[in-house]
PDB file of N, CA and C in Angstrom:
ATOM      1  N   ILE A   1     -10.952  54.467  58.850  1.00 95.00           N
ATOM      2  CA  ILE A   1     -11.114  54.425  57.406  1.00 95.00           C
ATOM      3  C   ILE A   1     -12.591  54.178  57.128  1.00 95.00           C
ATOM      4  N   GLY A   2     -13.208  54.988  56.244  1.00 95.00           N
ATOM      5  CA  GLY A   2     -14.613  54.789  55.903  1.00 95.00           C
ATOM      6  C   GLY A   2     -15.136  55.909  55.043  1.00 95.00           C
ATOM      7  N   ARG A   3     -16.444  56.048  55.025  1.00 92.00           N
ATOM      8  CA  ARG A   3     -17.024  57.126  54.208  1.00 92.00           C
ATOM      9  C   ARG A   3     -17.618  58.251  55.037  1.00 92.00           C
ATOM     10  N   LYS A   4     -17.581  58.113  56.352  1.00 91.00           N
ATOM     11  CA  LYS A   4     -18.133  59.135  57.248  1.00 91.00           C
ATOM     12  C   LYS A   4     -17.186  60.337  57.327  1.00 91.00           C
ATOM     13  N   PRO A   5     -17.692  61.547  57.141  1.00 90.00           N
ATOM     14  CA  PRO A   5     -16.827  62.715  57.318  1.00 90.00           C
ATOM     15  C   PRO A   5     -16.216  62.701  58.723  1.00 90.00           C
ATOM     16  N   GLY A   6     -14.961  63.022  58.799  1.00 91.00           N
ATOM     17  CA  GLY A   6     -14.285  63.065  60.089  1.00 91.00           C
ATOM     18  C   GLY A   6     -13.361  61.890  60.336  1.00 91.00           C
ATOM     19  N   VAL A   7     -13.515  60.785  59.565  1.00 94.00           N
ATOM     20  CA  VAL A   7     -12.541  59.695  59.724  1.00 94.00           C
ATOM     21  C   VAL A   7     -11.231  60.144  59.084  1.00 94.00           C
ATOM     22  N   ASP A   8     -10.129  59.499  59.439  1.00 95.00           N
ATOM     23  CA  ASP A   8      -8.818  59.933  58.946  1.00 95.00           C
ATOM     24  C   ASP A   8      -8.623  59.695  57.456  1.00 95.00           C
ATOM     25  N   LEU A   9      -9.245  58.648  56.910  1.00 94.00           N
ATOM     26  CA  LEU A   9      -9.132  58.348  55.478  1.00 94.00           C
ATOM     27  C   LEU A   9     -10.536  58.095  54.943  1.00 94.00           C
ATOM     28  N   VAL A  10     -11.074  59.065  54.176  1.00 93.00           N
ATOM     29  CA  VAL A  10     -12.423  58.961  53.621  1.00 93.00           C
ATOM     30  C   VAL A  10     -12.332  58.290  52.254  1.00 93.00           C
ATOM     31  N   LEU A  11     -13.121  57.208  52.077  1.00 90.00           N
ATOM     32  CA  LEU A  11     -13.079  56.431  50.834  1.00 90.00           C
ATOM     33  C   LEU A  11     -14.199  56.789  49.878  1.00 90.00           C
ATOM     34  N   GLY A  12     -14.803  57.912  50.030  1.00 83.00           N
ATOM     35  CA  GLY A  12     -15.837  58.357  49.107  1.00 83.00           C
ATOM     36  C   GLY A  12     -17.202  57.833  49.491  1.00 83.00           C
ATOM     37  N   LYS A  13     -18.066  57.743  48.504  1.00 77.00           N
ATOM     38  CA  LYS A  13     -19.466  57.424  48.776  1.00 77.00           C
ATOM     39  C   LYS A  13     -19.859  56.050  48.257  1.00 77.00           C
ATOM     40  N   GLU A  14     -18.919  55.142  48.149  1.00 84.00           N
ATOM     41  CA  GLU A  14     -19.223  53.783  47.708  1.00 84.00           C
ATOM     42  C   GLU A  14     -20.207  53.135  48.682  1.00 84.00           C
ATOM     43  N   ALA A  15     -21.273  52.540  48.169  1.00 87.00           N
ATOM     44  CA  ALA A  15     -22.324  51.958  49.012  1.00 87.00           C
ATOM     45  C   ALA A  15     -21.816  50.816  49.885  1.00 87.00           C
ATOM     46  N   ASN A  16     -20.763  50.127  49.486  1.00 92.00           N
ATOM     47  CA  ASN A  16     -20.244  48.983  50.242  1.00 92.00           C
ATOM     48  C   ASN A  16     -19.258  49.375  51.338  1.00 92.00           C
ATOM     49  N   ILE A  17     -19.045  50.662  51.516  1.00 94.00           N
ATOM     50  CA  ILE A  17     -18.145  51.153  52.562  1.00 94.00           C
ATOM     51  C   ILE A  17     -18.993  51.692  53.714  1.00 94.00           C
ATOM     52  N   SER A  18     -18.725  51.216  54.918  1.00 93.00           N
ATOM     53  CA  SER A  18     -19.438  51.702  56.105  1.00 93.00           C
ATOM     54  C   SER A  18     -18.907  53.069  56.519  1.00 93.00           C
ATOM     55  N   GLY A  19     -19.656  53.749  57.364  1.00 93.00           N
ATOM     56  CA  GLY A  19     -19.214  55.048  57.873  1.00 93.00           C
ATOM     57  C   GLY A  19     -17.837  54.951  58.500  1.00 93.00           C
ATOM     58  N   VAL A  20     -17.658  54.001  59.390  1.00 94.00           N
ATOM     59  CA  VAL A  20     -16.342  53.635  59.922  1.00 94.00           C
ATOM     60  C   VAL A  20     -16.155  52.170  59.539  1.00 94.00           C
ATOM     61  N   HIS A  21     -15.436  51.939  58.473  1.00 96.00           N
ATOM     62  CA  HIS A  21     -15.332  50.597  57.896  1.00 96.00           C
ATOM     63  C   HIS A  21     -14.283  49.737  58.600  1.00 96.00           C
ATOM     64  N   CYS A  22     -13.144  50.326  58.895  1.00 96.00           N
ATOM     65  CA  CYS A  22     -12.083  49.601  59.598  1.00 96.00           C
ATOM     66  C   CYS A  22     -11.165  50.605  60.282  1.00 96.00           C
ATOM     67  N   GLN A  23     -10.285  50.071  61.128  1.00 96.00           N
ATOM     68  CA  GLN A  23      -9.369  50.922  61.885  1.00 96.00           C
ATOM     69  C   GLN A  23      -7.960  50.356  61.821  1.00 96.00           C
ATOM     70  N   ILE A  24      -6.994  51.243  61.777  1.00 96.00           N
ATOM     71  CA  ILE A  24      -5.582  50.879  61.930  1.00 96.00           C
ATOM     72  C   ILE A  24      -5.109  51.557  63.207  1.00 96.00           C
ATOM     73  N   ARG A  25      -4.556  50.754  64.094  1.00 95.00           N
ATOM     74  CA  ARG A  25      -4.079  51.288  65.377  1.00 95.00           C
ATOM     75  C   ARG A  25      -2.641  50.874  65.616  1.00 95.00           C
ATOM     76  N   LEU A  26      -1.894  51.777  66.238  1.00 96.00           N
ATOM     77  CA  LEU A  26      -0.518  51.497  66.631  1.00 96.00           C
ATOM     78  C   LEU A  26      -0.514  51.073  68.090  1.00 96.00           C
ATOM     79  N   GLN A  27       0.060  49.893  68.365  1.00 96.00           N
ATOM     80  CA  GLN A  27       0.233  49.414  69.737  1.00 96.00           C
ATOM     81  C   GLN A  27       1.688  48.979  69.867  1.00 96.00           C
ATOM     82  N   GLY A  28       2.426  49.695  70.699  1.00 96.00           N
ATOM     83  CA  GLY A  28       3.854  49.416  70.797  1.00 96.00           C
ATOM     84  C   GLY A  28       4.519  49.743  69.471  1.00 96.00           C
ATOM     85  N   ASP A  29       5.208  48.768  68.886  1.00 95.00           N
ATOM     86  CA  ASP A  29       5.877  48.955  67.595  1.00 95.00           C
ATOM     87  C   ASP A  29       5.090  48.361  66.436  1.00 95.00           C
ATOM     88  N   LEU A  30       3.873  47.858  66.689  1.00 96.00           N
ATOM     89  CA  LEU A  30       3.118  47.157  65.652  1.00 96.00           C
ATOM     90  C   LEU A  30       1.832  47.893  65.314  1.00 96.00           C
ATOM     91  N   TYR A  31       1.458  47.802  64.037  1.00 97.00           N
ATOM     92  CA  TYR A  31       0.183  48.329  63.570  1.00 97.00           C
ATOM     93  C   TYR A  31      -0.801  47.167  63.455  1.00 97.00           C
ATOM     94  N   TYR A  32      -2.051  47.412  63.881  1.00 97.00           N
ATOM     95  CA  TYR A  32      -3.100  46.398  63.844  1.00 97.00           C
ATOM     96  C   TYR A  32      -4.267  46.902  63.010  1.00 97.00           C
ATOM     97  N   LEU A  33      -4.895  45.982  62.290  1.00 97.00           N
ATOM     98  CA  LEU A  33      -6.099  46.279  61.520  1.00 97.00           C
ATOM     99  C   LEU A  33      -7.274  45.562  62.167  1.00 97.00           C
ATOM    100  N   ALA A  34      -8.382  46.288  62.354  1.00 96.00           N
ATOM    101  CA  ALA A  34      -9.616  45.703  62.873  1.00 96.00           C
ATOM    102  C   ALA A  34     -10.775  46.173  62.008  1.00 96.00           C
ATOM    103  N   ASP A  35     -11.751  45.314  61.825  1.00 96.00           N
ATOM    104  CA  ASP A  35     -12.949  45.653  61.069  1.00 96.00           C
ATOM    105  C   ASP A  35     -13.849  46.551  61.917  1.00 96.00           C
ATOM    106  N   GLY A  36     -14.524  47.477  61.287  1.00 94.00           N
ATOM    107  CA  GLY A  36     -15.549  48.279  61.939  1.00 94.00           C
ATOM    108  C   GLY A  36     -15.042  49.353  62.878  1.00 94.00           C
ATOM    109  N   ALA A  37     -15.994  49.818  63.716  1.00 92.00           N
ATOM    110  CA  ALA A  37     -15.725  50.936  64.620  1.00 92.00           C
ATOM    111  C   ALA A  37     -15.402  50.475  66.035  1.00 92.00           C
ATOM    112  N   GLY A  38     -15.304  49.184  66.253  1.00 85.00           N
ATOM    113  CA  GLY A  38     -15.008  48.648  67.579  1.00 85.00           C
ATOM    114  C   GLY A  38     -15.467  47.209  67.676  1.00 85.00           C
ATOM    115  N   LYS A  39     -15.149  46.567  68.790  1.00 86.00           N
ATOM    116  CA  LYS A  39     -15.444  45.138  68.960  1.00 86.00           C
ATOM    117  C   LYS A  39     -16.909  44.796  68.746  1.00 86.00           C
ATOM    118  N   ASP A  40     -17.799  45.685  69.139  1.00 89.00           N
ATOM    119  CA  ASP A  40     -19.229  45.416  69.010  1.00 89.00           C
ATOM    120  C   ASP A  40     -19.861  46.149  67.833  1.00 89.00           C
ATOM    121  N   LYS A  41     -19.039  46.725  66.967  1.00 92.00           N
ATOM    122  CA  LYS A  41     -19.560  47.505  65.843  1.00 92.00           C
ATOM    123  C   LYS A  41     -18.834  47.144  64.542  1.00 92.00           C
ATOM    124  N   PRO A  42     -19.014  45.904  64.034  1.00 94.00           N
ATOM    125  CA  PRO A  42     -18.340  45.531  62.785  1.00 94.00           C
ATOM    126  C   PRO A  42     -18.925  46.292  61.596  1.00 94.00           C
ATOM    127  N   SER A  43     -18.175  46.371  60.518  1.00 93.00           N
ATOM    128  CA  SER A  43     -18.687  46.993  59.297  1.00 93.00           C
ATOM    129  C   SER A  43     -19.758  46.090  58.694  1.00 93.00           C
ATOM    130  N   THR A  44     -20.593  46.654  57.855  1.00 90.00           N
ATOM    131  CA  THR A  44     -21.668  45.897  57.234  1.00 90.00           C
ATOM    132  C   THR A  44     -21.144  44.868  56.245  1.00 90.00           C
ATOM    133  N   ASN A  45     -20.132  45.228  55.455  1.00 91.00           N
ATOM    134  CA  ASN A  45     -19.658  44.357  54.381  1.00 91.00           C
ATOM    135  C   ASN A  45     -18.292  43.748  54.627  1.00 91.00           C
ATOM    136  N   GLY A  46     -17.724  43.967  55.791  1.00 94.00           N
ATOM    137  CA  GLY A  46     -16.464  43.325  56.131  1.00 94.00           C
ATOM    138  C   GLY A  46     -15.228  43.988  55.552  1.00 94.00           C
ATOM    139  N   THR A  47     -14.115  43.671  56.181  1.00 97.00           N
ATOM    140  CA  THR A  47     -12.795  44.161  55.786  1.00 97.00           C
ATOM    141  C   THR A  47     -11.937  42.947  55.481  1.00 97.00           C
ATOM    142  N   ARG A  48     -11.061  43.085  54.491  1.00 97.00           N
ATOM    143  CA  ARG A  48     -10.168  41.996  54.104  1.00 97.00           C
ATOM    144  C   ARG A  48      -8.708  42.417  54.269  1.00 97.00           C
ATOM    145  N   LEU A  49      -7.889  41.455  54.610  1.00 98.00           N
ATOM    146  CA  LEU A  49      -6.439  41.653  54.626  1.00 98.00           C
ATOM    147  C   LEU A  49      -5.845  40.539  53.792  1.00 98.00           C
ATOM    148  N   ASN A  50      -5.250  40.911  52.672  1.00 98.00           N
ATOM    149  CA  ASN A  50      -4.687  39.929  51.741  1.00 98.00           C
ATOM    150  C   ASN A  50      -5.736  38.873  51.385  1.00 98.00           C
ATOM    151  N   ASP A  51      -6.963  39.336  51.100  1.00 96.00           N
ATOM    152  CA  ASP A  51      -8.106  38.514  50.681  1.00 96.00           C
ATOM    153  C   ASP A  51      -8.665  37.599  51.761  1.00 96.00           C
ATOM    154  N   LYS A  52      -8.327  37.834  53.019  1.00 97.00           N
ATOM    155  CA  LYS A  52      -8.886  37.067  54.127  1.00 97.00           C
ATOM    156  C   LYS A  52      -9.681  38.015  55.024  1.00 97.00           C
ATOM    157  N   ALA A  53     -10.816  37.546  55.522  1.00 96.00           N
ATOM    158  CA  ALA A  53     -11.678  38.376  56.365  1.00 96.00           C
ATOM    159  C   ALA A  53     -10.979  38.762  57.664  1.00 96.00           C
ATOM    160  N   VAL A  54     -11.228  39.997  58.102  1.00 96.00           N
ATOM    161  CA  VAL A  54     -10.696  40.515  59.361  1.00 96.00           C
ATOM    162  C   VAL A  54     -11.872  40.725  60.309  1.00 96.00           C
ATOM    163  N   SER A  55     -11.706  40.338  61.557  1.00 93.00           N
ATOM    164  CA  SER A  55     -12.754  40.460  62.564  1.00 93.00           C
ATOM    165  C   SER A  55     -12.627  41.772  63.333  1.00 93.00           C
ATOM    166  N   ALA A  56     -13.776  42.265  63.796  1.00 93.00           N
ATOM    167  CA  ALA A  56     -13.760  43.441  64.676  1.00 93.00           C
ATOM    168  C   ALA A  56     -13.217  43.062  66.052  1.00 93.00           C
ATOM    169  N   LYS A  57     -13.389  41.798  66.429  1.00 93.00           N
ATOM    170  CA  LYS A  57     -12.992  41.346  67.761  1.00 93.00           C
ATOM    171  C   LYS A  57     -11.554  40.847  67.845  1.00 93.00           C
ATOM    172  N   SER A  58     -10.934  40.564  66.696  1.00 93.00           N
ATOM    173  CA  SER A  58      -9.571  40.017  66.695  1.00 93.00           C
ATOM    174  C   SER A  58      -8.697  40.771  65.704  1.00 93.00           C
ATOM    175  N   PRO A  59      -8.188  41.941  66.079  1.00 95.00           N
ATOM    176  CA  PRO A  59      -7.311  42.701  65.183  1.00 95.00           C
ATOM    177  C   PRO A  59      -6.105  41.871  64.751  1.00 95.00           C
ATOM    178  N   VAL A  60      -5.625  42.133  63.532  1.00 97.00           N
ATOM    179  CA  VAL A  60      -4.469  41.413  62.995  1.00 97.00           C
ATOM    180  C   VAL A  60      -3.305  42.365  62.793  1.00 97.00           C
ATOM    181  N   VAL A  61      -2.099  41.854  62.941  1.00 98.00           N
ATOM    182  CA  VAL A  61      -0.886  42.653  62.762  1.00 98.00           C
ATOM    183  C   VAL A  61      -0.694  42.933  61.273  1.00 98.00           C
ATOM    184  N   LEU A  62      -0.376  44.173  60.960  1.00 98.00           N
ATOM    185  CA  LEU A  62      -0.106  44.580  59.583  1.00 98.00           C
ATOM    186  C   LEU A  62       1.386  44.510  59.287  1.00 98.00           C
ATOM    187  N   LYS A  63       1.695  44.135  58.036  1.00 97.00           N
ATOM    188  CA  LYS A  63       3.078  44.107  57.570  1.00 97.00           C
ATOM    189  C   LYS A  63       3.202  44.955  56.307  1.00 97.00           C
ATOM    190  N   ASN A  64       4.380  45.446  56.058  1.00 97.00           N
ATOM    191  CA  ASN A  64       4.639  46.225  54.861  1.00 97.00           C
ATOM    192  C   ASN A  64       4.216  45.434  53.627  1.00 97.00           C
ATOM    193  N   GLY A  65       3.464  46.077  52.755  1.00 98.00           N
ATOM    194  CA  GLY A  65       3.025  45.448  51.515  1.00 98.00           C
ATOM    195  C   GLY A  65       1.673  44.760  51.604  1.00 98.00           C
ATOM    196  N   ASP A  66       1.080  44.658  52.791  1.00 98.00           N
ATOM    197  CA  ASP A  66      -0.239  44.046  52.936  1.00 98.00           C
ATOM    198  C   ASP A  66      -1.267  44.812  52.102  1.00 98.00           C
ATOM    199  N   ILE A  67      -2.302  44.081  51.654  1.00 98.00           N
ATOM    200  CA  ILE A  67      -3.399  44.682  50.909  1.00 98.00           C
ATOM    201  C   ILE A  67      -4.644  44.687  51.802  1.00 98.00           C
ATOM    202  N   ILE A  68      -5.157  45.886  52.066  1.00 97.00           N
ATOM    203  CA  ILE A  68      -6.370  46.059  52.867  1.00 97.00           C
ATOM    204  C   ILE A  68      -7.524  46.283  51.899  1.00 97.00           C
ATOM    205  N   GLY A  69      -8.583  45.486  52.052  1.00 96.00           N
ATOM    206  CA  GLY A  69      -9.739  45.606  51.180  1.00 96.00           C
ATOM    207  C   GLY A  69     -10.955  46.082  51.951  1.00 96.00           C
ATOM    208  N   ALA A  70     -11.642  47.062  51.377  1.00 94.00           N
ATOM    209  CA  ALA A  70     -12.884  47.601  51.940  1.00 94.00           C
ATOM    210  C   ALA A  70     -13.815  47.884  50.766  1.00 94.00           C
ATOM    211  N   GLY A  71     -14.932  47.167  50.693  1.00 91.00           N
ATOM    212  CA  GLY A  71     -15.795  47.308  49.522  1.00 91.00           C
ATOM    213  C   GLY A  71     -15.022  46.901  48.288  1.00 91.00           C
ATOM    214  N   SER A  72     -15.082  47.715  47.240  1.00 91.00           N
ATOM    215  CA  SER A  72     -14.319  47.419  46.022  1.00 91.00           C
ATOM    216  C   SER A  72     -12.962  48.120  46.007  1.00 91.00           C
ATOM    217  N   THR A  73     -12.602  48.748  47.124  1.00 93.00           N
ATOM    218  CA  THR A  73     -11.338  49.472  47.248  1.00 93.00           C
ATOM    219  C   THR A  73     -10.274  48.571  47.865  1.00 93.00           C
ATOM    220  N   ASN A  74      -9.115  48.517  47.239  1.00 95.00           N
ATOM    221  CA  ASN A  74      -7.953  47.814  47.779  1.00 95.00           C
ATOM    222  C   ASN A  74      -6.834  48.819  47.993  1.00 95.00           C
ATOM    223  N   MET A  75      -6.187  48.729  49.145  1.00 96.00           N
ATOM    224  CA  MET A  75      -5.107  49.671  49.484  1.00 96.00           C
ATOM    225  C   MET A  75      -3.871  48.876  49.905  1.00 96.00           C
ATOM    226  N   ARG A  76      -2.728  49.229  49.332  1.00 98.00           N
ATOM    227  CA  ARG A  76      -1.470  48.591  49.724  1.00 98.00           C
ATOM    228  C   ARG A  76      -0.837  49.415  50.841  1.00 98.00           C
ATOM    229  N   LEU A  77      -0.466  48.730  51.919  1.00 97.00           N
ATOM    230  CA  LEU A  77       0.147  49.398  53.059  1.00 97.00           C
ATOM    231  C   LEU A  77       1.652  49.505  52.824  1.00 97.00           C
ATOM    232  N   ILE A  78       2.161  50.724  52.888  1.00 96.00           N
ATOM    233  CA  ILE A  78       3.592  50.976  52.775  1.00 96.00           C
ATOM    234  C   ILE A  78       4.047  51.613  54.094  1.00 96.00           C
ATOM    235  N   LEU A  79       4.854  50.876  54.836  1.00 90.00           N
ATOM    236  CA  LEU A  79       5.404  51.390  56.104  1.00 90.00           C
ATOM    237  C   LEU A  79       6.761  52.012  55.828  1.00 90.00           C
ATOM    238  N   ILE A  80       6.934  53.242  56.270  1.00 86.00           N
ATOM    239  CA  ILE A  80       8.192  53.963  56.028  1.00 86.00           C
ATOM    240  C   ILE A  80       8.952  54.075  57.323  1.00 86.00           C
TER     241      ILE A  80
END
């Protein structure tokens, strides 16, 4: 997720969104959210989950209805 062409979800050209701002990954049966493009590449302005900061080094488990924040953009996660 970010503003760089080629990411799966492009959030436009907002200055507070990094090229690769955050990632959602599936591991087993769980989805995880991590800030930035990898453990050593956090986003410039950070990622939030339900208004709490998310680390690039410590991905967090996502649940249905969670709110992911990137810059001034908030997204509600709906798992189907």
